[in-house]
PDB file of C-alpha atoms and ligand atoms in Angstrom:
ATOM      1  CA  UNK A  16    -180.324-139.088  26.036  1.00 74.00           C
ATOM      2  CA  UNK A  17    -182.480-140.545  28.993  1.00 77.00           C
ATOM      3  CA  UNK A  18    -181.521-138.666  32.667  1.00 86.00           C
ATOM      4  CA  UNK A  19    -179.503-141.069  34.575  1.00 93.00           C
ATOM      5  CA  UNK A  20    -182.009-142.416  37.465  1.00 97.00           C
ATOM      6  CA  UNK A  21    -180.275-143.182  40.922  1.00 97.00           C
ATOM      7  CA  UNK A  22    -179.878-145.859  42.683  1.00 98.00           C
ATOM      8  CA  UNK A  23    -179.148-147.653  45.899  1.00 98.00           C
ATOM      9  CA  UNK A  24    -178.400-150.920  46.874  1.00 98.00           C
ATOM     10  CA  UNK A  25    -178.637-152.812  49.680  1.00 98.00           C
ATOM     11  CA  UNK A  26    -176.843-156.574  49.829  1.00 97.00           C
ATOM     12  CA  UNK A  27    -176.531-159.128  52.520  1.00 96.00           C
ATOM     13  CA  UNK A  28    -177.096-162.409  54.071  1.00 94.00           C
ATOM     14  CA  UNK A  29    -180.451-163.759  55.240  1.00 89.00           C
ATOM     15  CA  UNK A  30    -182.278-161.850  57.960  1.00 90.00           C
ATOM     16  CA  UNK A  31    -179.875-159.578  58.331  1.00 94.00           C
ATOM     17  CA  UNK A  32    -182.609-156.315  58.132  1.00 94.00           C
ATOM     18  CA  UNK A  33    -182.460-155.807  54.836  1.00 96.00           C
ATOM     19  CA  UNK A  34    -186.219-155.803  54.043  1.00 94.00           C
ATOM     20  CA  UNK A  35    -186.584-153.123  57.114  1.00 95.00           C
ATOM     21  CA  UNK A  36    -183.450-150.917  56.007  1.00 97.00           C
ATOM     22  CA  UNK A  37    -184.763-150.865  51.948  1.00 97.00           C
ATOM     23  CA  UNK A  38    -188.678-150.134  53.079  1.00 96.00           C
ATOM     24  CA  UNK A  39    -187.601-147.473  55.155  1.00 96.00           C
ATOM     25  CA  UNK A  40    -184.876-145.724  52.378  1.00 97.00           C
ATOM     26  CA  UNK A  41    -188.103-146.316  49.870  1.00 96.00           C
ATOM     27  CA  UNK A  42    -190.815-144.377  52.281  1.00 94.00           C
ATOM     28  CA  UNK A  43    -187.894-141.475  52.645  1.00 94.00           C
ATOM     29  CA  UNK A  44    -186.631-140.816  48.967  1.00 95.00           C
ATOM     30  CA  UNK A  45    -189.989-141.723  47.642  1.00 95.00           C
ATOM     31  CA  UNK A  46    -188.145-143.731  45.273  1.00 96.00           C
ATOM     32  CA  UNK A  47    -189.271-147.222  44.021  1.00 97.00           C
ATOM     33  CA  UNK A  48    -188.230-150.508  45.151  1.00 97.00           C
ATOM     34  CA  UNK A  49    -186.718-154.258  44.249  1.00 97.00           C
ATOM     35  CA  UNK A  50    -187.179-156.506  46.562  1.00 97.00           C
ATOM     36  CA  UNK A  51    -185.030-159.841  44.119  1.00 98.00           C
ATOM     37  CA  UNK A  52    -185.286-162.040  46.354  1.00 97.00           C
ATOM     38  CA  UNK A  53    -188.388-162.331  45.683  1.00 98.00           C
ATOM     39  CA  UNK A  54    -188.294-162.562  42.066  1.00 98.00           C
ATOM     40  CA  UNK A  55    -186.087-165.684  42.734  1.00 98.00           C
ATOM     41  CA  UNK A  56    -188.822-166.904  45.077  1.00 98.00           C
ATOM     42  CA  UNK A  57    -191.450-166.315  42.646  1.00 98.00           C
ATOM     43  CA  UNK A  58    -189.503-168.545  39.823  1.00 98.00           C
ATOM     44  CA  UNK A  59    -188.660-171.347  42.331  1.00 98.00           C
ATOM     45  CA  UNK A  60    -192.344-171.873  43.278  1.00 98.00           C
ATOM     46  CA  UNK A  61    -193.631-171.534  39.473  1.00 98.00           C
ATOM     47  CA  UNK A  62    -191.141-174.438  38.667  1.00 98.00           C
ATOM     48  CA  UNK A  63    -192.391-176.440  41.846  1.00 98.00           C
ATOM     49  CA  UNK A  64    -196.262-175.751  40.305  1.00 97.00           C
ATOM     50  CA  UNK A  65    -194.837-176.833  36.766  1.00 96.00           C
ATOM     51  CA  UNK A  66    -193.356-179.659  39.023  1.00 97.00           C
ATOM     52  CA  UNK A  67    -190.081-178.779  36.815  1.00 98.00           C
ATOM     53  CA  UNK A  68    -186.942-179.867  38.486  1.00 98.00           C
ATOM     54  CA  UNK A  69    -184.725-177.454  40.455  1.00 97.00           C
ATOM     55  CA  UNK A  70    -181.902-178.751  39.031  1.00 96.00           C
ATOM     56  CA  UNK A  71    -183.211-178.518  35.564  1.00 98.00           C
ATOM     57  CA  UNK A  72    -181.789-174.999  35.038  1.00 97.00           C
ATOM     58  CA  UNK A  73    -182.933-174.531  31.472  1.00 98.00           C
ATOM     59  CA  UNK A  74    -186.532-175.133  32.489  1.00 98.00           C
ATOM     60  CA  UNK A  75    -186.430-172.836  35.385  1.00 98.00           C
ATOM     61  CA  UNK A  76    -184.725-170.194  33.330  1.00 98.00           C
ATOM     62  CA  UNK A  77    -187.715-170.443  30.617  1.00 97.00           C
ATOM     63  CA  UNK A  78    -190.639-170.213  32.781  1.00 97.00           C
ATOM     64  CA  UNK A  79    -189.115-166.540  33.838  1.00 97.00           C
ATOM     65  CA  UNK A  80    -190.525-164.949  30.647  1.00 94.00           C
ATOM     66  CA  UNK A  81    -194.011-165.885  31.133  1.00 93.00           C
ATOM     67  CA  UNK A  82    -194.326-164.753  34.958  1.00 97.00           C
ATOM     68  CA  UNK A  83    -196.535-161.206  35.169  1.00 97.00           C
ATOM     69  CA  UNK A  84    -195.360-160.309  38.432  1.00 97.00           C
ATOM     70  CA  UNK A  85    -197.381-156.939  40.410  1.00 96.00           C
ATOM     71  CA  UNK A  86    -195.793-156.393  43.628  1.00 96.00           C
ATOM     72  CA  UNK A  87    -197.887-153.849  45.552  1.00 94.00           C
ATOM     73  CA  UNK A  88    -198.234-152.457  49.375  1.00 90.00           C
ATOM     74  CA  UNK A  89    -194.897-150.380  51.238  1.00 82.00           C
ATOM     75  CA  UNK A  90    -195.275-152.149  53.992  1.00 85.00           C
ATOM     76  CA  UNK A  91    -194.640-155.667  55.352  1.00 84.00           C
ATOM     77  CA  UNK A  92    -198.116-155.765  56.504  1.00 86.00           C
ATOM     78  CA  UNK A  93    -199.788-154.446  53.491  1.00 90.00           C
ATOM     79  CA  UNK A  94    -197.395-156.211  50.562  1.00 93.00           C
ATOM     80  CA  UNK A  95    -199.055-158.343  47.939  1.00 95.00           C
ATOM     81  CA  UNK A  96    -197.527-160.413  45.231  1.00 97.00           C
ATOM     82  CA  UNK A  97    -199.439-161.528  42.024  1.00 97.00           C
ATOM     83  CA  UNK A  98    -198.500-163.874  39.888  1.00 97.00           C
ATOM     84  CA  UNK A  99    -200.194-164.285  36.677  1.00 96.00           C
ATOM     85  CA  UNK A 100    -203.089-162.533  38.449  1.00 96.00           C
ATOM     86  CA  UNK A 101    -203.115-164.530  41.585  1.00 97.00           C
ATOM     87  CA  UNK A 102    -202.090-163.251  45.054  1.00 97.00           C
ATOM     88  CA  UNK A 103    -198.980-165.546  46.368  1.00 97.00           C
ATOM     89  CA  UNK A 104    -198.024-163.323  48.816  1.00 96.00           C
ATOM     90  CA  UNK A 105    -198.055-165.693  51.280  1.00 95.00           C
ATOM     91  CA  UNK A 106    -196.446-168.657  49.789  1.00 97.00           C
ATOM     92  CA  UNK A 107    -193.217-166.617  48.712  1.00 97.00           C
ATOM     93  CA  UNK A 108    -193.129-165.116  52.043  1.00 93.00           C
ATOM     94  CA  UNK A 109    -192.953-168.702  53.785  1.00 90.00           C
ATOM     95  CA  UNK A 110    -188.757-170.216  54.717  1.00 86.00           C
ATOM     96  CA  UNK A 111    -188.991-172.859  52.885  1.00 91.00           C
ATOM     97  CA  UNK A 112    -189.567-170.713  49.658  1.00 95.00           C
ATOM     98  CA  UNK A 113    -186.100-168.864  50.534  1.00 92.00           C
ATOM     99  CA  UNK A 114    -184.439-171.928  50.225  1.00 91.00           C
ATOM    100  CA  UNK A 115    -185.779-173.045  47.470  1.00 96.00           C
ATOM    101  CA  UNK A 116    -184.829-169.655  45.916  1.00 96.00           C
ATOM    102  CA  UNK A 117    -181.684-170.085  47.295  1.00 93.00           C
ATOM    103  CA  UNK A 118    -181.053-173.204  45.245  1.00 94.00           C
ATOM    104  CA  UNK A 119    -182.343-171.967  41.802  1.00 97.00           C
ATOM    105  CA  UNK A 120    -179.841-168.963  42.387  1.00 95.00           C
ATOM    106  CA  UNK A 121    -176.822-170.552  41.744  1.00 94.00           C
ATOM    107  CA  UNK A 122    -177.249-171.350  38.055  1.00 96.00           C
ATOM    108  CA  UNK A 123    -175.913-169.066  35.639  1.00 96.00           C
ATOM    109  CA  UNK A 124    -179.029-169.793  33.265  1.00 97.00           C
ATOM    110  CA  UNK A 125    -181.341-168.625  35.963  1.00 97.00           C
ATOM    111  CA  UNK A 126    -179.665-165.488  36.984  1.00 97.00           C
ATOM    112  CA  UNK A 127    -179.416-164.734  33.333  1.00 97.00           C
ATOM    113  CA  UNK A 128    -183.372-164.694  33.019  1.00 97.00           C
ATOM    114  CA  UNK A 129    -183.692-162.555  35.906  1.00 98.00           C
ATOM    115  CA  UNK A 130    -181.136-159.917  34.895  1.00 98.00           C
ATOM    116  CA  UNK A 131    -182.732-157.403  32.468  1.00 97.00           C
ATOM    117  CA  UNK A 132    -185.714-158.004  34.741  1.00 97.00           C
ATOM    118  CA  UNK A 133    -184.169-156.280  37.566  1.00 98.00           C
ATOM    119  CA  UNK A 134    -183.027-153.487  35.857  1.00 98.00           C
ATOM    120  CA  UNK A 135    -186.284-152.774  34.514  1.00 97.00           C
ATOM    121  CA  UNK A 136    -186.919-151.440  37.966  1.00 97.00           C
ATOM    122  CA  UNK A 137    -184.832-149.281  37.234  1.00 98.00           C
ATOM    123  CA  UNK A 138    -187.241-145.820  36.462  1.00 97.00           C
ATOM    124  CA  UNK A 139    -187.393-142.635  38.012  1.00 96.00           C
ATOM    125  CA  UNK A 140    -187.074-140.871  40.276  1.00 96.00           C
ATOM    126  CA  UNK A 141    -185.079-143.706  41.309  1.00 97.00           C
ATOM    127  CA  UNK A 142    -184.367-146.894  43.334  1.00 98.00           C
ATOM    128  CA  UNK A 143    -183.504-149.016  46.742  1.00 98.00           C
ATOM    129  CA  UNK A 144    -182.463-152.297  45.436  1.00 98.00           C
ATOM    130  CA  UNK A 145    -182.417-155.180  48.019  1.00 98.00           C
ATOM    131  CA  UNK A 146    -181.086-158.586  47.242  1.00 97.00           C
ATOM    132  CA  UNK A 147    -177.397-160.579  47.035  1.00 95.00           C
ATOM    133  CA  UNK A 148    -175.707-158.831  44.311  1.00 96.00           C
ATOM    134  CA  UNK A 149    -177.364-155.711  43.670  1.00 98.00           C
ATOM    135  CA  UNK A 150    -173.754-153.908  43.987  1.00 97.00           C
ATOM    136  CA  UNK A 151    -171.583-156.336  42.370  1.00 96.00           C
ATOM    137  CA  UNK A 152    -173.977-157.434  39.369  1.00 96.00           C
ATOM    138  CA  UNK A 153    -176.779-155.994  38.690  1.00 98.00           C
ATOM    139  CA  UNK A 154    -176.856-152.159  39.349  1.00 98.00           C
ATOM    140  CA  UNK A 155    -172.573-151.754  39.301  1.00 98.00           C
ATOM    141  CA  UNK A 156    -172.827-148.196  38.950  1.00 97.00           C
ATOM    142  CA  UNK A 157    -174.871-147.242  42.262  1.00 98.00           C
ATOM    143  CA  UNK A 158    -174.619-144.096  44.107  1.00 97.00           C
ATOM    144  CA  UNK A 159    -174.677-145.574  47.304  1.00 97.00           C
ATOM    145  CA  UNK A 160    -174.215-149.537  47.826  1.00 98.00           C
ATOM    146  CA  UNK A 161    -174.589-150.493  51.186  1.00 98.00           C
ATOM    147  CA  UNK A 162    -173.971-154.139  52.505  1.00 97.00           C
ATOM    148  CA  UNK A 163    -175.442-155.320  56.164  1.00 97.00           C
ATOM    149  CA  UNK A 164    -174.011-158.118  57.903  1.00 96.00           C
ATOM    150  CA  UNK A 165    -174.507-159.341  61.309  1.00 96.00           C
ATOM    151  CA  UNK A 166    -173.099-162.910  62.854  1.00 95.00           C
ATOM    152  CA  UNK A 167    -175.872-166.004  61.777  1.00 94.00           C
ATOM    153  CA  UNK A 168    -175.939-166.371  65.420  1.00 94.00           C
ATOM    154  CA  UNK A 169    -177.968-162.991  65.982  1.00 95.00           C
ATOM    155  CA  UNK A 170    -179.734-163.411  62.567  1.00 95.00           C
ATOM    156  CA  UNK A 171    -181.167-166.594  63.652  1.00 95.00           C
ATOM    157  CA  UNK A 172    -182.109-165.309  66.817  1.00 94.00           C
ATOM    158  CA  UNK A 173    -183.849-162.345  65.588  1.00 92.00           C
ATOM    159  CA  UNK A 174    -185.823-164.539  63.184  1.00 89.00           C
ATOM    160  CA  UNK A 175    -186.561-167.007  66.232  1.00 91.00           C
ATOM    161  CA  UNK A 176    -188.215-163.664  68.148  1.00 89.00           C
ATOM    162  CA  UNK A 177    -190.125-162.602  65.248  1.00 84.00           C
ATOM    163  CA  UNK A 178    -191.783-166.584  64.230  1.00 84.00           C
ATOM    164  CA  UNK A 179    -192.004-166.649  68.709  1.00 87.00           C
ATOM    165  CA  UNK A 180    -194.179-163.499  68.568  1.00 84.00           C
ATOM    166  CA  UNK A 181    -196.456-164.764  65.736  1.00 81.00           C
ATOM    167  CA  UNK A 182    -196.821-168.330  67.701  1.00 79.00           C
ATOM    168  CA  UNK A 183    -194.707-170.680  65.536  1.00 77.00           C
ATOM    169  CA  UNK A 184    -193.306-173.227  67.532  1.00 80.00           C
ATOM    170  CA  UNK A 185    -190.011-173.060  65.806  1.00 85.00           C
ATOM    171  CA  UNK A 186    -186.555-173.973  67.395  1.00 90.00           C
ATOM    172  CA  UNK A 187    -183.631-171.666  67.696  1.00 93.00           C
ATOM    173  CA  UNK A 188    -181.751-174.503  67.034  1.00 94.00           C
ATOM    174  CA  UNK A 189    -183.176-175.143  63.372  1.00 92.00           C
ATOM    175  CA  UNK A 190    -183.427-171.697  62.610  1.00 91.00           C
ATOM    176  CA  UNK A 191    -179.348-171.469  62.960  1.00 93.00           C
ATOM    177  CA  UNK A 192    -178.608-174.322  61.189  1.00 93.00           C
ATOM    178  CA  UNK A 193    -181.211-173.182  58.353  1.00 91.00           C
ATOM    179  CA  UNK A 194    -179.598-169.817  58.410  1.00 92.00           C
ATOM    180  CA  UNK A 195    -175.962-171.333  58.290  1.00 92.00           C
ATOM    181  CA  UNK A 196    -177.029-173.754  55.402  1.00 91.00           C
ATOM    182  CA  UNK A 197    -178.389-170.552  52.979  1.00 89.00           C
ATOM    183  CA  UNK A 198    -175.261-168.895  53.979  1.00 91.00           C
ATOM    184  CA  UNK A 199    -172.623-171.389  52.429  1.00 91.00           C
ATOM    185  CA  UNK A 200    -174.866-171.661  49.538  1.00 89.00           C
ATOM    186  CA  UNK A 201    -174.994-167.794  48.698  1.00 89.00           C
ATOM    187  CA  UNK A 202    -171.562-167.149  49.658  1.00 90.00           C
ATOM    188  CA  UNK A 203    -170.097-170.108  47.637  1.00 90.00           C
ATOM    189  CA  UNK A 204    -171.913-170.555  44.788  1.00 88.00           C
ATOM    190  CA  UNK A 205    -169.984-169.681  41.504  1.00 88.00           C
ATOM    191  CA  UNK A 206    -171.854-167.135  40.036  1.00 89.00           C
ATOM    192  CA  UNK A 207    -172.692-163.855  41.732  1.00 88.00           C
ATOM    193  CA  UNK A 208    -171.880-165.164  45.029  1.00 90.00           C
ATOM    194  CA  UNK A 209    -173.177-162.685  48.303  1.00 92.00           C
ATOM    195  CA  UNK A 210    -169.822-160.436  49.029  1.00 92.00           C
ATOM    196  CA  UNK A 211    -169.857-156.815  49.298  1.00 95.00           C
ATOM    197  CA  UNK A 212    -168.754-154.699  46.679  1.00 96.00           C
ATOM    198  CA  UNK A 213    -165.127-153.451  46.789  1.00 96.00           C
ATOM    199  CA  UNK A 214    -166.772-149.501  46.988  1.00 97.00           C
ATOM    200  CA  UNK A 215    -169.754-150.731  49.275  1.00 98.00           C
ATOM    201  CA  UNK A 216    -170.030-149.419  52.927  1.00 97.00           C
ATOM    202  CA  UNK A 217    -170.017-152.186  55.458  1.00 97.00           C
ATOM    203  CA  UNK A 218    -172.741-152.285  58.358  1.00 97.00           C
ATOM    204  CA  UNK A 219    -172.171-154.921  61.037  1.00 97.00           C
ATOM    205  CA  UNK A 220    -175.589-154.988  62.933  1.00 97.00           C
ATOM    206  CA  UNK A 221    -174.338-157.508  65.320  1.00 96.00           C
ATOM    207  CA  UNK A 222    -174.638-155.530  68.345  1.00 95.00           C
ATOM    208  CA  UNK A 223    -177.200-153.072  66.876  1.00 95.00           C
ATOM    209  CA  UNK A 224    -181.071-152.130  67.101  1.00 93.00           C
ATOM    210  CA  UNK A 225    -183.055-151.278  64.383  1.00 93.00           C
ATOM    211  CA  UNK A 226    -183.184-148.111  65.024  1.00 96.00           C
ATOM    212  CA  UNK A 227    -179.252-147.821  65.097  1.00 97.00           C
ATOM    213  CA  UNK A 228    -179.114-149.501  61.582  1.00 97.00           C
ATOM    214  CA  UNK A 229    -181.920-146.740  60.567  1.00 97.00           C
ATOM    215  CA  UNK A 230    -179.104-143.635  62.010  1.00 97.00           C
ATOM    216  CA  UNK A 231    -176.491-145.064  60.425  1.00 97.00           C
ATOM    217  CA  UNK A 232    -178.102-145.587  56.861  1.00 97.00           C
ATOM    218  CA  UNK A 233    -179.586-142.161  57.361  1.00 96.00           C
ATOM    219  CA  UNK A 234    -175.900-140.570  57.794  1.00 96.00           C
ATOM    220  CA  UNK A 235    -174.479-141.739  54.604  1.00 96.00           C
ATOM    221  CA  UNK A 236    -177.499-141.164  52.494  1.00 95.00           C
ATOM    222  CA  UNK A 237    -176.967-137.562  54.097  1.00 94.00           C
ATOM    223  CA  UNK A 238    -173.576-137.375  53.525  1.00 93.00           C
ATOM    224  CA  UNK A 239    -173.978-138.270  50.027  1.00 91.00           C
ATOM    225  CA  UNK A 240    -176.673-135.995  49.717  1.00 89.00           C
ATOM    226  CA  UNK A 241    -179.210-138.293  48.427  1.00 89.00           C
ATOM    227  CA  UNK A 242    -181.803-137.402  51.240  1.00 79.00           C
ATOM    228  CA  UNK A 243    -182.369-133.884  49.997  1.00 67.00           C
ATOM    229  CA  UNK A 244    -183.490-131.597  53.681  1.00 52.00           C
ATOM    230  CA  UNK A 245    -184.819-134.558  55.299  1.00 53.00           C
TER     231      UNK A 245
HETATM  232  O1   DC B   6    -183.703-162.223  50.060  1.00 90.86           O
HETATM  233  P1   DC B   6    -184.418-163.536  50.052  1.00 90.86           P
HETATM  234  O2   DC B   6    -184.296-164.284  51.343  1.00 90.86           O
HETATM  235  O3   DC B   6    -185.847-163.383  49.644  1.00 90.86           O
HETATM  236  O4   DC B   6    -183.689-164.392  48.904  1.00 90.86           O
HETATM  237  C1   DC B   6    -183.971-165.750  48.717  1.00 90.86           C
HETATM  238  C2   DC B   6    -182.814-166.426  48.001  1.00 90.86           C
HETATM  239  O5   DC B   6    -182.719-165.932  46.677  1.00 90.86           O
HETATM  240  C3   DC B   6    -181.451-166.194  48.623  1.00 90.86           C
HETATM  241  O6   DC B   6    -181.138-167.144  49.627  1.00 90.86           O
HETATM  242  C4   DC B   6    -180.516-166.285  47.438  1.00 90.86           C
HETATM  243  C5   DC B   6    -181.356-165.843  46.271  1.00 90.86           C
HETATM  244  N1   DC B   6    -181.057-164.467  45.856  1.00 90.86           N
HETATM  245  C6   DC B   6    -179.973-164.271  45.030  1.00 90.86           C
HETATM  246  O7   DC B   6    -179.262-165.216  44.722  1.00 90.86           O
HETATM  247  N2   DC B   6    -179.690-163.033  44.555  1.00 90.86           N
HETATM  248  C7   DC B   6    -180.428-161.981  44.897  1.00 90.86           C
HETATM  249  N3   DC B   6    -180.136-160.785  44.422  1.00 90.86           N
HETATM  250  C8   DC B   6    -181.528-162.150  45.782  1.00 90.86           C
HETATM  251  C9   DC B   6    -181.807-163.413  46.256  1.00 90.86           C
END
């Protein structure tokens, strides 16, 4: 029989601090990582190349098998994505390929073709899974699941600092309605909608810094002894 390999997941909405809290738990326990929302990025934009429909589930669903995806780099500065040996890093990284992600992700067919895909991450030593339903779907029997939240107010404003910083004129205004919009679609849709898992731990990082959200996540990996003398 195989050793059972660990895992822990991390759900949430959009820009809550997911990508920070699941890079950080990856650097401590040395374990590997899933970032799915990309992988739902990744499929949108190969149906957009194919010019497939979005709404033509079944086509979407297909293209998953033939997508050789290499995700490489720990950090956000140094992460690559190749598709089918080219580098899209950038394009999945852009909003408007969250959305379109967003809108592939509610059919059943789609989330079907990603499934055994995700678990395939799945090796040892172990692994920090980051998406929408890492807790209730896809990895049920985690040893820690955490789920971040935080109002769309502060997410949007967060996001608004980061895109000010870089020089993108974008409006605070559009962010929160763009935040608001991917919201009711993860939360609502049908299948696998965002929602914590009845045994995940709740973080609210509302009124918190990064830093906070780092103590906190560091505490209950402690308590449950998955951070070894660290
Ligand atoms: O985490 P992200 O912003 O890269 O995800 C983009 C979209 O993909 C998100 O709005 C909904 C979908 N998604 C999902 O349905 N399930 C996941 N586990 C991860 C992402």
């Amino acid at each position: 029989m195989k050793p059972r390999v660990p895992v822990i997941t991390v759900d949430g909405p959009s820009g809550v601090g997911k990508g920070m809290v699941t890079r950080w738990l990856a650097q401590k326990t040395h374990w590997h990582r899933l970032d799915s929302g990309a992988l739902y990025r990744i499929l949108a934009l190969a149906a957009v190349h194919q010019k497939i429909p979005l709404d033509e589930s079944a086509r979407v669903a297909a293209l998953a098998a033939d997508l050789k995806i290499v995700f490489s780099g720990e950090t956000e500065a140094d992460e690559a994505i190749h598709v089918n040996g080219e580098n899209w890093t950038a394009e999945v990284r852009v909003e408007t390929s969250g959305e379109l992600a967003s809108q592939i992700a509610t059919s059943p067919l789609v989330r079907a073709a990603l499934l055994q895909r995700q678990r395939d991450f799945r090796t040892a030593p172990g692994l920090i899974a980051d998406g929408r339903d890492m807790g209730t779907v896809v990895f049920t029997d985690a040893d820690l699941k955490i789920f971040l939240d935080a109002s769309a107010e502060a997410r949007a404003e967060r996001r608004w600092r980061q895109l000010s910083a870089k020089g993108t004129g974008v409006k605070l205004a559009d962010l929160f309605a763009e935040v608001r919009l991917r919201d009711t679609r993860d939360r609502k849709r049908l299948i696998a909608p965002l929602a914590a898992a009845p045994d995940a731990v709740v973080v609210d990082t509302t009124q918190m810094e990064p830093v906070e959200v780092l103590d906190v996540v560091k505490a209950l990996l402690q308590k449950r002894g998955l951070l070894g003398g660290q």
